Tab-separated table of C-alpha atoms in Angstrom:
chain	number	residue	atom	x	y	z
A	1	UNK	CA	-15.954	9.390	14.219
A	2	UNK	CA	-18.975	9.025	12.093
A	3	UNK	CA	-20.374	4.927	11.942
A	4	UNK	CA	-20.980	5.793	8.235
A	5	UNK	CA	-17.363	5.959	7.901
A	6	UNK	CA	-15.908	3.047	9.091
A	7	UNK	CA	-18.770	0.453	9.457
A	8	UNK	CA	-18.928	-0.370	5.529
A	9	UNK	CA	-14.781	-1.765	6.276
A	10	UNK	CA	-15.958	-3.412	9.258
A	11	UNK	CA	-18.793	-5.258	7.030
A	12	UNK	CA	-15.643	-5.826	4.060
A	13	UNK	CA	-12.993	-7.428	6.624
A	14	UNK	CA	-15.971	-9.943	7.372
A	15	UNK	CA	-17.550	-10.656	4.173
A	16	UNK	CA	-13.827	-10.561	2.252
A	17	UNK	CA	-12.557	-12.447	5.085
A	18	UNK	CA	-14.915	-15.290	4.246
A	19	UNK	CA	-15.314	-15.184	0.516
A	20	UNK	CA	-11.210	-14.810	0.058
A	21	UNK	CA	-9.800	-17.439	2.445
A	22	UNK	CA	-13.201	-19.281	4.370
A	23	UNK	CA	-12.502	-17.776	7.696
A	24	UNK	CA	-15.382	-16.739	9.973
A	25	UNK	CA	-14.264	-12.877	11.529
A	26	UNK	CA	-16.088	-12.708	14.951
A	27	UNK	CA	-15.824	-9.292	16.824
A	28	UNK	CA	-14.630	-8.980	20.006
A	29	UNK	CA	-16.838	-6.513	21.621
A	30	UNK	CA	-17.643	-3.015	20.076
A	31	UNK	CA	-15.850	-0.145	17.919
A	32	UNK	CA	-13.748	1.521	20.493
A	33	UNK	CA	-11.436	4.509	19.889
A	34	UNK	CA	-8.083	4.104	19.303
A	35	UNK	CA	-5.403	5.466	21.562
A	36	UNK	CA	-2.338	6.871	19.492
A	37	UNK	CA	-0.735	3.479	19.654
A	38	UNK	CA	-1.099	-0.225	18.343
A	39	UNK	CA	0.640	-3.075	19.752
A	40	UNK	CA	1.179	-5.089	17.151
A	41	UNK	CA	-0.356	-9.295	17.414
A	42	UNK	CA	2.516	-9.546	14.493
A	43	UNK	CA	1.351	-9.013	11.159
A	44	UNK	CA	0.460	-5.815	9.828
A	45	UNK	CA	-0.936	-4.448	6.926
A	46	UNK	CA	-1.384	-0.844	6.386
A	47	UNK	CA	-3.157	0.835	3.158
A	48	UNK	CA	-3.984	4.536	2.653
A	49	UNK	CA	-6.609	6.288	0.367
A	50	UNK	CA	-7.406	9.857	-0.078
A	51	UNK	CA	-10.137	12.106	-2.147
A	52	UNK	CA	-12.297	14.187	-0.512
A	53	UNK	CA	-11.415	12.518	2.885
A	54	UNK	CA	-8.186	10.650	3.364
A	55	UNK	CA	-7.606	7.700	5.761
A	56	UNK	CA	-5.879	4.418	6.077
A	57	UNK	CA	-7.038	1.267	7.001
A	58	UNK	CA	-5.011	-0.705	9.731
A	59	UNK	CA	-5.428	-4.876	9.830
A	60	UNK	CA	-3.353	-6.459	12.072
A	61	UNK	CA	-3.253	-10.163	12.895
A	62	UNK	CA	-1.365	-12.819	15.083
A	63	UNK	CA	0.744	-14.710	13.266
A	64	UNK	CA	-1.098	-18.341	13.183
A	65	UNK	CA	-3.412	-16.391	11.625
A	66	UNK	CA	-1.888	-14.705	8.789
A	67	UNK	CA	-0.276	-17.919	7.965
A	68	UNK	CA	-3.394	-19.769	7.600
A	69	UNK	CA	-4.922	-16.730	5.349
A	70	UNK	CA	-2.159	-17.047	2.878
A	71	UNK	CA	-2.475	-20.882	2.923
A	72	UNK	CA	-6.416	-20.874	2.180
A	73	UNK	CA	-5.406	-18.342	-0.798
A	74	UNK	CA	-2.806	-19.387	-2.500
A	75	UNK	CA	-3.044	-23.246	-1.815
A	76	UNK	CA	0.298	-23.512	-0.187
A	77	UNK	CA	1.452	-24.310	3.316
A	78	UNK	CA	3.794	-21.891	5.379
A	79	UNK	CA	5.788	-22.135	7.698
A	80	UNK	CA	6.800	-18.482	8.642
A	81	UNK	CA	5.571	-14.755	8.393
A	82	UNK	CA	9.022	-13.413	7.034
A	83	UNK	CA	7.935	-15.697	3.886
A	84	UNK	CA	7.069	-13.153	0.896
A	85	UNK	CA	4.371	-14.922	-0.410
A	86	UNK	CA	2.426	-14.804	3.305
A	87	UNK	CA	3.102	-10.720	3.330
A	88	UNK	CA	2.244	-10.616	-0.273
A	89	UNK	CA	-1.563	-12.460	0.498
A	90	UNK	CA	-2.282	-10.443	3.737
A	91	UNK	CA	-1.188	-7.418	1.451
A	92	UNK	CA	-3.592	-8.142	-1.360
A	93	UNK	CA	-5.912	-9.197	1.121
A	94	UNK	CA	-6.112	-5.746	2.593
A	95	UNK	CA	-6.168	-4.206	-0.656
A	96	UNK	CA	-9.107	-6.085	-1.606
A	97	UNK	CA	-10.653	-4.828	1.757
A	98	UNK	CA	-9.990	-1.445	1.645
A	99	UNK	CA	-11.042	-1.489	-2.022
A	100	UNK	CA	-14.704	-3.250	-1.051
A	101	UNK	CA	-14.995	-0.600	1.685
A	102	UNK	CA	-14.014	2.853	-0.788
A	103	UNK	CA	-16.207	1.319	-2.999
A	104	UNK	CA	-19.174	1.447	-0.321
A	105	UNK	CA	-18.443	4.957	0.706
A	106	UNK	CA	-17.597	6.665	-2.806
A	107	UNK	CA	-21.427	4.917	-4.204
A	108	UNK	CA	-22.949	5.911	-1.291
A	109	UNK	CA	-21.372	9.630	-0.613
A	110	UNK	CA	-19.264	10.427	-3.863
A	111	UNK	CA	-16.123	10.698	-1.944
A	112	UNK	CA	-14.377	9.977	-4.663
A	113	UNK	CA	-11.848	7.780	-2.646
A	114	UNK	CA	-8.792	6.222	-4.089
A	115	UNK	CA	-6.051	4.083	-3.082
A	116	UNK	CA	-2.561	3.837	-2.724
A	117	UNK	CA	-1.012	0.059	-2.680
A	118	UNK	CA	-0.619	-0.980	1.231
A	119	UNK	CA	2.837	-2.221	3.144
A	120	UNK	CA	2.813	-4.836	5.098
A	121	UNK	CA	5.179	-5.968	8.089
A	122	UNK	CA	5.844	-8.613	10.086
A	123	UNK	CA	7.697	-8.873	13.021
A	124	UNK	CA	8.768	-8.819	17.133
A	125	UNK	CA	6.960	-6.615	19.548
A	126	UNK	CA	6.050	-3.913	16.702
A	127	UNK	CA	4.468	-0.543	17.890
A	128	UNK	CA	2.529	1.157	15.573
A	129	UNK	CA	2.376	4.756	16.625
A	130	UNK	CA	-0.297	6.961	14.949
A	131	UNK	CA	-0.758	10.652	16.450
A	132	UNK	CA	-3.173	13.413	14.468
A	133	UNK	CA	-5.831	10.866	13.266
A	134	UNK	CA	-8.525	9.719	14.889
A	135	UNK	CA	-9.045	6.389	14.463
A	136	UNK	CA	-11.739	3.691	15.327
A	137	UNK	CA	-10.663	-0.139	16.232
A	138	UNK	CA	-12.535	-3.188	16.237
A	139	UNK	CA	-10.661	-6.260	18.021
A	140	UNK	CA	-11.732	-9.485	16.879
A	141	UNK	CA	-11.297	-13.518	16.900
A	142	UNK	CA	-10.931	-16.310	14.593
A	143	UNK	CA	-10.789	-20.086	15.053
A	144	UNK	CA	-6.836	-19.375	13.489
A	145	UNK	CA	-6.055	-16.188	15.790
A	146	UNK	CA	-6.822	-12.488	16.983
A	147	UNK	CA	-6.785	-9.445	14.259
A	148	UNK	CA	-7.834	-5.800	15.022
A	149	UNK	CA	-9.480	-3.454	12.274
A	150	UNK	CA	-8.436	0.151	12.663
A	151	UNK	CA	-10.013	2.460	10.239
A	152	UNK	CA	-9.466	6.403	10.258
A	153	UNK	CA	-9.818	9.289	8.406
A	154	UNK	CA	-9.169	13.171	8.585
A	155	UNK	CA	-10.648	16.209	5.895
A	156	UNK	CA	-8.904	16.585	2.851
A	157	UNK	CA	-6.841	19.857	3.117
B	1	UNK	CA	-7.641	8.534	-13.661
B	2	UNK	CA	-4.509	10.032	-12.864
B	3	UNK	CA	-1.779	10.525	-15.491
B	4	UNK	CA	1.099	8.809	-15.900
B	5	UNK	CA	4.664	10.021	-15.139
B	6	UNK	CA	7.836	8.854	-16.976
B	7	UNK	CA	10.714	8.873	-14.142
B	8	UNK	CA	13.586	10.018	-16.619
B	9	UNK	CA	17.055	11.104	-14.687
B	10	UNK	CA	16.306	14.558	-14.789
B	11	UNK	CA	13.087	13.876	-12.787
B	12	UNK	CA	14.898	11.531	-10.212
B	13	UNK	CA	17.687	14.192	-9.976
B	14	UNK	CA	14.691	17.083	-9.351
B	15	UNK	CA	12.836	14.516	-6.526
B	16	UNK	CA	16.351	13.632	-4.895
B	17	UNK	CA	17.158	17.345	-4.495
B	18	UNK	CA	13.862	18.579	-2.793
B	19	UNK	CA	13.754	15.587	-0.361
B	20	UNK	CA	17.283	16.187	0.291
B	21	UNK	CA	17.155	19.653	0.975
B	22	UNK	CA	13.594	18.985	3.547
B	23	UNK	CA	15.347	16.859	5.253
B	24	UNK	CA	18.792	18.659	5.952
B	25	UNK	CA	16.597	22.136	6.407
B	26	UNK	CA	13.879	20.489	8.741
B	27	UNK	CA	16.852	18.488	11.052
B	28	UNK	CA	18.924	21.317	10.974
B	29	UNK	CA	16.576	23.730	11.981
B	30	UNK	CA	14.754	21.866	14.777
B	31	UNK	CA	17.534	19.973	16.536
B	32	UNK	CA	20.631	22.098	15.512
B	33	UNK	CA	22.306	19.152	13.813
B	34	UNK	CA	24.065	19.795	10.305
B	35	UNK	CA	23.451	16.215	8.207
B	36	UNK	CA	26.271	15.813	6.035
B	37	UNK	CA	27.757	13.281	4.202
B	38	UNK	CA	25.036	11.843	2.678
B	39	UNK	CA	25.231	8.696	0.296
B	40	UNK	CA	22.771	7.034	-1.770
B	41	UNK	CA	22.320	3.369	-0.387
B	42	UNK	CA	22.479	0.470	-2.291
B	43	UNK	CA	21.888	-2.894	-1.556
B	44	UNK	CA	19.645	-3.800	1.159
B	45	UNK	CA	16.408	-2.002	2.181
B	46	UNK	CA	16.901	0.298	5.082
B	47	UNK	CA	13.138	-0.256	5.934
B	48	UNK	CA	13.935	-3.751	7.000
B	49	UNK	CA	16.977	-3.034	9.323
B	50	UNK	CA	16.584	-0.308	11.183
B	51	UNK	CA	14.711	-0.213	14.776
B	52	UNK	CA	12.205	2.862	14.266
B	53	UNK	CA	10.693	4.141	11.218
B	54	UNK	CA	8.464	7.243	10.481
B	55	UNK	CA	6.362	6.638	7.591
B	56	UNK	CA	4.300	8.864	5.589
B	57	UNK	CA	2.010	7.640	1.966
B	58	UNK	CA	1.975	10.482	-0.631
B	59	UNK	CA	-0.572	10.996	-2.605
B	60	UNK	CA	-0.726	12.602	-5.888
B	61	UNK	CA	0.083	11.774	-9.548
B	62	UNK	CA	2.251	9.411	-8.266
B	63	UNK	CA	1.650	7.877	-4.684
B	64	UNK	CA	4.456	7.012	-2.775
B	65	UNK	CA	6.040	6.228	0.528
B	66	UNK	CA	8.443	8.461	2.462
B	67	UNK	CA	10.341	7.753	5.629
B	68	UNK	CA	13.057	8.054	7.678
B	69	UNK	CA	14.576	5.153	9.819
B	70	UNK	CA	16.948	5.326	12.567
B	71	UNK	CA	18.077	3.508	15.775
B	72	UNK	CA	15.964	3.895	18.864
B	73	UNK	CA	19.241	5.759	20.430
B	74	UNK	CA	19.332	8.276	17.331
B	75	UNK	CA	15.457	8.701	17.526
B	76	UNK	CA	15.812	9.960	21.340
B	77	UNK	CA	18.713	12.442	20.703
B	78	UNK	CA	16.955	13.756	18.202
B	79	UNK	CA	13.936	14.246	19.942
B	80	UNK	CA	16.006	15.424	23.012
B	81	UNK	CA	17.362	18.190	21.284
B	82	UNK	CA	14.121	19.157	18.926
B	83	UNK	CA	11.962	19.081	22.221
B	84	UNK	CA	14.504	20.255	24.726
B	85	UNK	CA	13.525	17.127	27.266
B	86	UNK	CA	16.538	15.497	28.115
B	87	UNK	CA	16.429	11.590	26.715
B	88	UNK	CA	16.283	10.081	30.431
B	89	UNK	CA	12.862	11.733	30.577
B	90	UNK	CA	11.702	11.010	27.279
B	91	UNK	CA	8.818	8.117	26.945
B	92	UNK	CA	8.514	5.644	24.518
B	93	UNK	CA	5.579	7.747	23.439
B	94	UNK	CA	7.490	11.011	23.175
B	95	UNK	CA	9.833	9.793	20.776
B	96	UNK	CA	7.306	7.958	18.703
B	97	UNK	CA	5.368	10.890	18.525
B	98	UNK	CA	8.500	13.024	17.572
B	99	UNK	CA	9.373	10.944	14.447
B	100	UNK	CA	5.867	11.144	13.635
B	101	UNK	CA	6.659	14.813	13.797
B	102	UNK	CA	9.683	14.639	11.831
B	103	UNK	CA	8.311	13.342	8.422
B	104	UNK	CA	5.725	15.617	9.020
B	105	UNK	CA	7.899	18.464	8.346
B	106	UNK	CA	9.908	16.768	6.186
B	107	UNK	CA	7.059	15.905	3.784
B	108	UNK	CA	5.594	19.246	4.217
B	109	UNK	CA	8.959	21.132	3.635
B	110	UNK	CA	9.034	18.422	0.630
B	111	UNK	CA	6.184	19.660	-0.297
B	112	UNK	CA	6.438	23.164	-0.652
B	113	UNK	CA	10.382	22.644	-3.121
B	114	UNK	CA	8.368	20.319	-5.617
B	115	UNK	CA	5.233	22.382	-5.951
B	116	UNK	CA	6.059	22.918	-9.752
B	117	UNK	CA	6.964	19.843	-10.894
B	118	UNK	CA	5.363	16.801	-11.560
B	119	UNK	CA	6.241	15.152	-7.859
B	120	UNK	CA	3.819	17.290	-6.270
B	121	UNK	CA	2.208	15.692	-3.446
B	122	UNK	CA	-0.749	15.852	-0.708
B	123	UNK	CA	0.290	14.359	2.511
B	124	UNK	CA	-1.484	11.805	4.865
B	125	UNK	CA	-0.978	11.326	8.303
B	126	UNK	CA	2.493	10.213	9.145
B	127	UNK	CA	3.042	6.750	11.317
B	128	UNK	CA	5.718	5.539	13.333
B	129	UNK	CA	6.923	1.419	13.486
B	130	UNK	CA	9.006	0.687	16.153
B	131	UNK	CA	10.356	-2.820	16.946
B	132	UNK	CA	12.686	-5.061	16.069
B	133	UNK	CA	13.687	-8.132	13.027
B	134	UNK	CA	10.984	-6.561	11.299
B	135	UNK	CA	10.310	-7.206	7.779
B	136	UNK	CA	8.291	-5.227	5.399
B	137	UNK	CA	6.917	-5.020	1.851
B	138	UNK	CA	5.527	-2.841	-0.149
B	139	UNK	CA	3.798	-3.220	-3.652
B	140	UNK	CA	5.467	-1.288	-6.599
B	141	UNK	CA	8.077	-1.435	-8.848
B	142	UNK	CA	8.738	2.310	-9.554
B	143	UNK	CA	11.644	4.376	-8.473
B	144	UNK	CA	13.428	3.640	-5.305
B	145	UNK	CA	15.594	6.135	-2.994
B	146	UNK	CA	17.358	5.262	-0.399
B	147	UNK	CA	19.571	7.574	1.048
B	148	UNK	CA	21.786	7.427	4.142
B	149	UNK	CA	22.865	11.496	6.231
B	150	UNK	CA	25.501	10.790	9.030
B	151	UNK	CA	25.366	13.570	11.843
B	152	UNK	CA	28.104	12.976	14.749
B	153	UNK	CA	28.126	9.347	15.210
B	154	UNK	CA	24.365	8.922	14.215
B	155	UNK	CA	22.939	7.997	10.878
B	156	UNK	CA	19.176	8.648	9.249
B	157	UNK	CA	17.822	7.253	6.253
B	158	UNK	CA	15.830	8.854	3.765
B	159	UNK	CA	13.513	6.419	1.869
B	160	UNK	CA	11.316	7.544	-0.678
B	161	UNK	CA	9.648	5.090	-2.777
B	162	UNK	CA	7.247	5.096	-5.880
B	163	UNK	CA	4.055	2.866	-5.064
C	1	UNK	CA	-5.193	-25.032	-29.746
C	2	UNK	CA	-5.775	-23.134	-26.546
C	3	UNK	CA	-6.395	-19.257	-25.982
C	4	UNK	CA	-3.614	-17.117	-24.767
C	5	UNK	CA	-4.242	-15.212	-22.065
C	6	UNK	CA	-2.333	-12.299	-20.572
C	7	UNK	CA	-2.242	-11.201	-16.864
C	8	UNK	CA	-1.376	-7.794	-16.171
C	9	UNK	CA	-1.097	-7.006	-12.354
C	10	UNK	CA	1.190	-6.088	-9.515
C	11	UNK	CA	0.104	-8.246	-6.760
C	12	UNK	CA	1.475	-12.162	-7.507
C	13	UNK	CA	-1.490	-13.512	-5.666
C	14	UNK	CA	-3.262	-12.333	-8.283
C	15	UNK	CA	-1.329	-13.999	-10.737
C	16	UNK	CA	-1.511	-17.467	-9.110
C	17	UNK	CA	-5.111	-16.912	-8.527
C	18	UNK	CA	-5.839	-16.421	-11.370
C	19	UNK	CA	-3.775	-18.915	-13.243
C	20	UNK	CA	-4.784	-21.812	-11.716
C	21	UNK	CA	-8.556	-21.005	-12.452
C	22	UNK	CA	-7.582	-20.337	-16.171
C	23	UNK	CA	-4.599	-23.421	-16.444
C	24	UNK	CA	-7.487	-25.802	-14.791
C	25	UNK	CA	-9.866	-24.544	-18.058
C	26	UNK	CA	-7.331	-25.148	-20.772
C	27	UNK	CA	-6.562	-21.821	-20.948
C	28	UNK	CA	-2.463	-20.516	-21.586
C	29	UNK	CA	-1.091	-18.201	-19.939
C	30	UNK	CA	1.360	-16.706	-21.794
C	31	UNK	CA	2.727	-13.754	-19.958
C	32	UNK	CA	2.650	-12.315	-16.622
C	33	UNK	CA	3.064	-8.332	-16.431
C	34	UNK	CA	3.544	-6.515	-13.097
C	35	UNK	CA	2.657	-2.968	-14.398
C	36	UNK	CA	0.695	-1.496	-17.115
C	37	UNK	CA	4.014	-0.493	-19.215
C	38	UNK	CA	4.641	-3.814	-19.285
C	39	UNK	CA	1.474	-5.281	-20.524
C	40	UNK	CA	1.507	-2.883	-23.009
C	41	UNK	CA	5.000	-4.530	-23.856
C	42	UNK	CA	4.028	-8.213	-23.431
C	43	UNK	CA	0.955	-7.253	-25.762
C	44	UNK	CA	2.773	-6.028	-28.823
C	45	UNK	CA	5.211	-9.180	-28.449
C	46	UNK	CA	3.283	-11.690	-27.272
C	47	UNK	CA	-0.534	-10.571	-28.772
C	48	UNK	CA	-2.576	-12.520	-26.364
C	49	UNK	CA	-6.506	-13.558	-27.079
C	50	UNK	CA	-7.305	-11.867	-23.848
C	51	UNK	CA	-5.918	-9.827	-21.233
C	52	UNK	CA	-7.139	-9.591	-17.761
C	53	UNK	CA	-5.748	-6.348	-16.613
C	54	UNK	CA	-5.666	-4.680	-12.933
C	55	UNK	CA	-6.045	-0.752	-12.363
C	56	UNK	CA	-4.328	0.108	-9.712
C	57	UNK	CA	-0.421	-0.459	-10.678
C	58	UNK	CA	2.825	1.295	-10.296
C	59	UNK	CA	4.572	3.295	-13.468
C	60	UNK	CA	1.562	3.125	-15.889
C	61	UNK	CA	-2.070	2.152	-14.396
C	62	UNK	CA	-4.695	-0.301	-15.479
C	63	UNK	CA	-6.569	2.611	-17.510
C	64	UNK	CA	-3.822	4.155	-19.195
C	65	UNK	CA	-2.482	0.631	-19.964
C	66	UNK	CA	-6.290	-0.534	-21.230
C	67	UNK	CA	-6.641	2.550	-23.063
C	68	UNK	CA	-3.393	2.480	-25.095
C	69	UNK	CA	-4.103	-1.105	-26.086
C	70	UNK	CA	-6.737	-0.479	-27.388
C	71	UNK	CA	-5.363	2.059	-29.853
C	72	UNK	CA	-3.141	-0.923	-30.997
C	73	UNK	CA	-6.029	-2.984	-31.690
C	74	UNK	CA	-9.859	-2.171	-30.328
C	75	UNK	CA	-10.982	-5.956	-30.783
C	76	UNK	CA	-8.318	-6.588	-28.177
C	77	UNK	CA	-10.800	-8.290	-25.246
C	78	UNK	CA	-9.836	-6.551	-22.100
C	79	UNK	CA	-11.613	-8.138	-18.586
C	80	UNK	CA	-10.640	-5.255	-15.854
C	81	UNK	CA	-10.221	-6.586	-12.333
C	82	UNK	CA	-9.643	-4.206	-9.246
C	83	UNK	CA	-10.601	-3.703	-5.909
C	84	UNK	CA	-12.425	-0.856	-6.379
C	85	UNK	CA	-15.474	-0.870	-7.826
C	86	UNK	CA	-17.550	2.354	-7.759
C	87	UNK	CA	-19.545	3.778	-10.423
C	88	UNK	CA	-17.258	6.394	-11.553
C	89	UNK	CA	-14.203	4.129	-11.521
C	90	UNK	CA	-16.553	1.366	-13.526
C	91	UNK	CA	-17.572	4.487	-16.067
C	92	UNK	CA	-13.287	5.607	-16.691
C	93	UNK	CA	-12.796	1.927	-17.298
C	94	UNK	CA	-15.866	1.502	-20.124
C	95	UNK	CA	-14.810	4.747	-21.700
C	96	UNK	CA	-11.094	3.493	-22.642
C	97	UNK	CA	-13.533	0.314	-23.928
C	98	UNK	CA	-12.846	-2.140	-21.626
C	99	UNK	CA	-15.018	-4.834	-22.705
C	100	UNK	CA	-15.867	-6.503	-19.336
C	101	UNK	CA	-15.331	-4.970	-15.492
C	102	UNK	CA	-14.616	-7.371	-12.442
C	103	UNK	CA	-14.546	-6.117	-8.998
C	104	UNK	CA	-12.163	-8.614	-6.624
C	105	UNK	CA	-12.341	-10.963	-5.059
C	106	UNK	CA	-13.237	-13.378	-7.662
C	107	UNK	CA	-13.873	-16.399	-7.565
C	108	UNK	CA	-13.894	-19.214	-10.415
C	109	UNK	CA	-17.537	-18.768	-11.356
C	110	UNK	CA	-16.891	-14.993	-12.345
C	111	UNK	CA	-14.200	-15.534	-14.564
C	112	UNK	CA	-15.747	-17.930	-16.459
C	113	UNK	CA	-19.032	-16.337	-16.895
C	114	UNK	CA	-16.946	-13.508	-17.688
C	115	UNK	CA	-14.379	-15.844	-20.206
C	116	UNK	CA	-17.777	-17.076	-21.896
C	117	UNK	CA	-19.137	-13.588	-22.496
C	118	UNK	CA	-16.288	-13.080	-24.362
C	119	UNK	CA	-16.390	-16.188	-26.433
């Protein structure tokens, strides 16, 4: 997959990351390709977009992690992942994201990208299959816990 | 920007039909089963209880979410019987990528029965979520479907959901 | 007396975001809307001094929802707020004469620069 593609999220999940909750993103080694399946660390967040491309952004994170991202954004402390408000921040979060990222691409290449609003899950040994895309990933640490960026995109038909 | 769509009963009626239709058509005519007795679900979200889900995000002048959710044990006779592998020899990975198959054609037969109306849609690439207490959210407060088919002693849901 | 804002948005981070910046600067908020339809709604009831208003939303979006306001009354102060930020999306949103665009995340300095603009 092109870099142009999916460095400018790469460059959002960082600089969002920090403005949005004070977190420092550090990868993890390099982009790899992604294999048709993620293991999920726990949290997920998933948000699509289409124009003349279409794609989804994947951001999933351990648990400690998505906890303390909702707690540096909405001021509150929590105490579990199935709490709305904690799916509700990494949700926005990757909305935010993805937005920066379109925004990037659609200035820079007129894709003309747009999104739909993300889901977000949470839960025990979740496997997140995802055949006929090819995809890019980009593991990575934080003082609060592991999250992986996985970025794709196919031609619009 | 894209227009906006007033969901009036006629349109839910229209929407309900087509994805009813895709779904019956495309499980019928792959694995030989005949869906029947379907209901519409209320009360809780089958998204949260059910082990597998194949997901798919439609985009168009409305985007939404479409998927079907089943046990892990109705996921591998399915895919038994669309593939022709017997379950026993099935991998995780087969079945995964057999769901992801499944709202594939459902979408796309979808697709083709709402070309006219105002529910058109272009399709994305579909995902599968397997695991299980999982809980999940979505953004979106526009029309909700939830519908449950019963085929032998097996169940599916059809979810279709307005972003 | 203090100005009476509306928020019009369908994430409710957004809304507590943004309500504690405005709450800590004497502002009111006086309604919270989770689509456009609705702010539309809560506009004719409740007529706020200013609405901050989101684009991407379920039923009716942030343009439609801008756009029809302003038919109702074009001095109605609109600050737009979304995720996306290109040129053309920037462009739709000045056309339906949104007075002010805001690309997220913000953060307290932006939407007071952007409240005082408006003052």
């Amino acid at each position: 997959m092109d870099k142009q593609l999916y460095l400018p999220f790469i460059e959002s999940v960082k600089s969002i990351l920090m403005q949005m909750t004070n977190i420092e993103l550090e990868p993890d080694g390099e982009c790899i390709a992604e294999d048709d399946e993620v293991v999920s660390y726990g949290v997920s967040s998933i948000i699509s977009y289409s124009g003349k491309l279409k794609g989804r952004l994947l951001l999933d994170m351990e648990k400690e992690l998505a906890l303390k991202i909702a707690e540096n954004i909405t001021g509150n402390i929590y105490t579990s992942t199935n709490e709305y408000m904690v799916l509700a921040s990494i949700s926005e979060l990757n909305n935010i994201i993805a937005g920066d990222g379109i925004t990037k691409l659609n200035n820079e290449y007129s894709y003309g990208l747009r999104l739909a609003p993300p889901i977000v899950f949470s839960g025990r040994d979740t496997v997140i299959c995802i055949p006929k895309i090819s995809s890019v990933s980009l593991n990575c640490k934080t003082p609060y816990g592991k999250m992986k960026v996985n970025a794709a995109f196919e031609r619009s038909l | 920007m894209l227009d906006n769509i007033q969901i009036d009963k006629d349109s839910v009626n229209v929407l309900e039909k087509a994805l009813s239709e895709a779904i019956v058509k495309v499980i019928g005519t792959t694995s030989g089963f005949e869906l029947n007795n379907s209901l519409l679900i209320t009360g809780n979200n089958p998204l949260q209880e059910s082990q597998l889900v194949g997901i798919m995000f439609l985009t168009g002048n409305t985007n939404a979410l479409l998927a079907v959710t089943m046990s892990n044990k109705t996921a591998s006779t399915l895919v038994s019987y669309i593939s022709g592998i017997e379950t026993t020899e099935l991998s995780d990975e087969d079945i995964q990528d057999g769901v992801s198959e499944l709202i594939n054609m459902i979408a796309g037969s979808a697709k083709s029965l709402l070309k006219d109306t105002k529910f058109y849609f272009h399709l994305t690439s579909p995902i599968t979520v397997v695991g299980e207490n999982r809980l999940m959210i979505h953004k979106g407060t526009g029309n909700k479907l939830y519908k449950r088919f019963h085929f032998g002693d097996m169940q599916i849901n059809l979810i279709h959901l307005i972003l | 007396m203090s100005k009476k804002i509306l928020i019009v948005d369908d994430s409710p981070i957004i809304h507590i975001l943004l309500r504690k910046t405005l709450e800590s600067r004497g502002y009111e908020v006086c309604g919270d809307a989770k689509n456009g339809k609705e702010g539309v709604e809560m506009f004719k009831l409740l007529t706020p001094d200013l609405i901050f208003m989101d684009i991407t939303m379920p039923i009716m979006d942030g343009i439609e929802a801008a756009k029809t306001i302003k038919e109702l009354n074009p001095l109605a102060p609109i600050i737009m707020l979304s995720a996306m930020g290109d040129d053309e999306i920037v462009s739709q949103a000045k056309e339906v004469g949104v007075d002010i665009f805001l690309k997220k995340p913000f953060d307290d300095y932006k939407i007071v620069s952007a409240l005082s603009k408006l003052e």
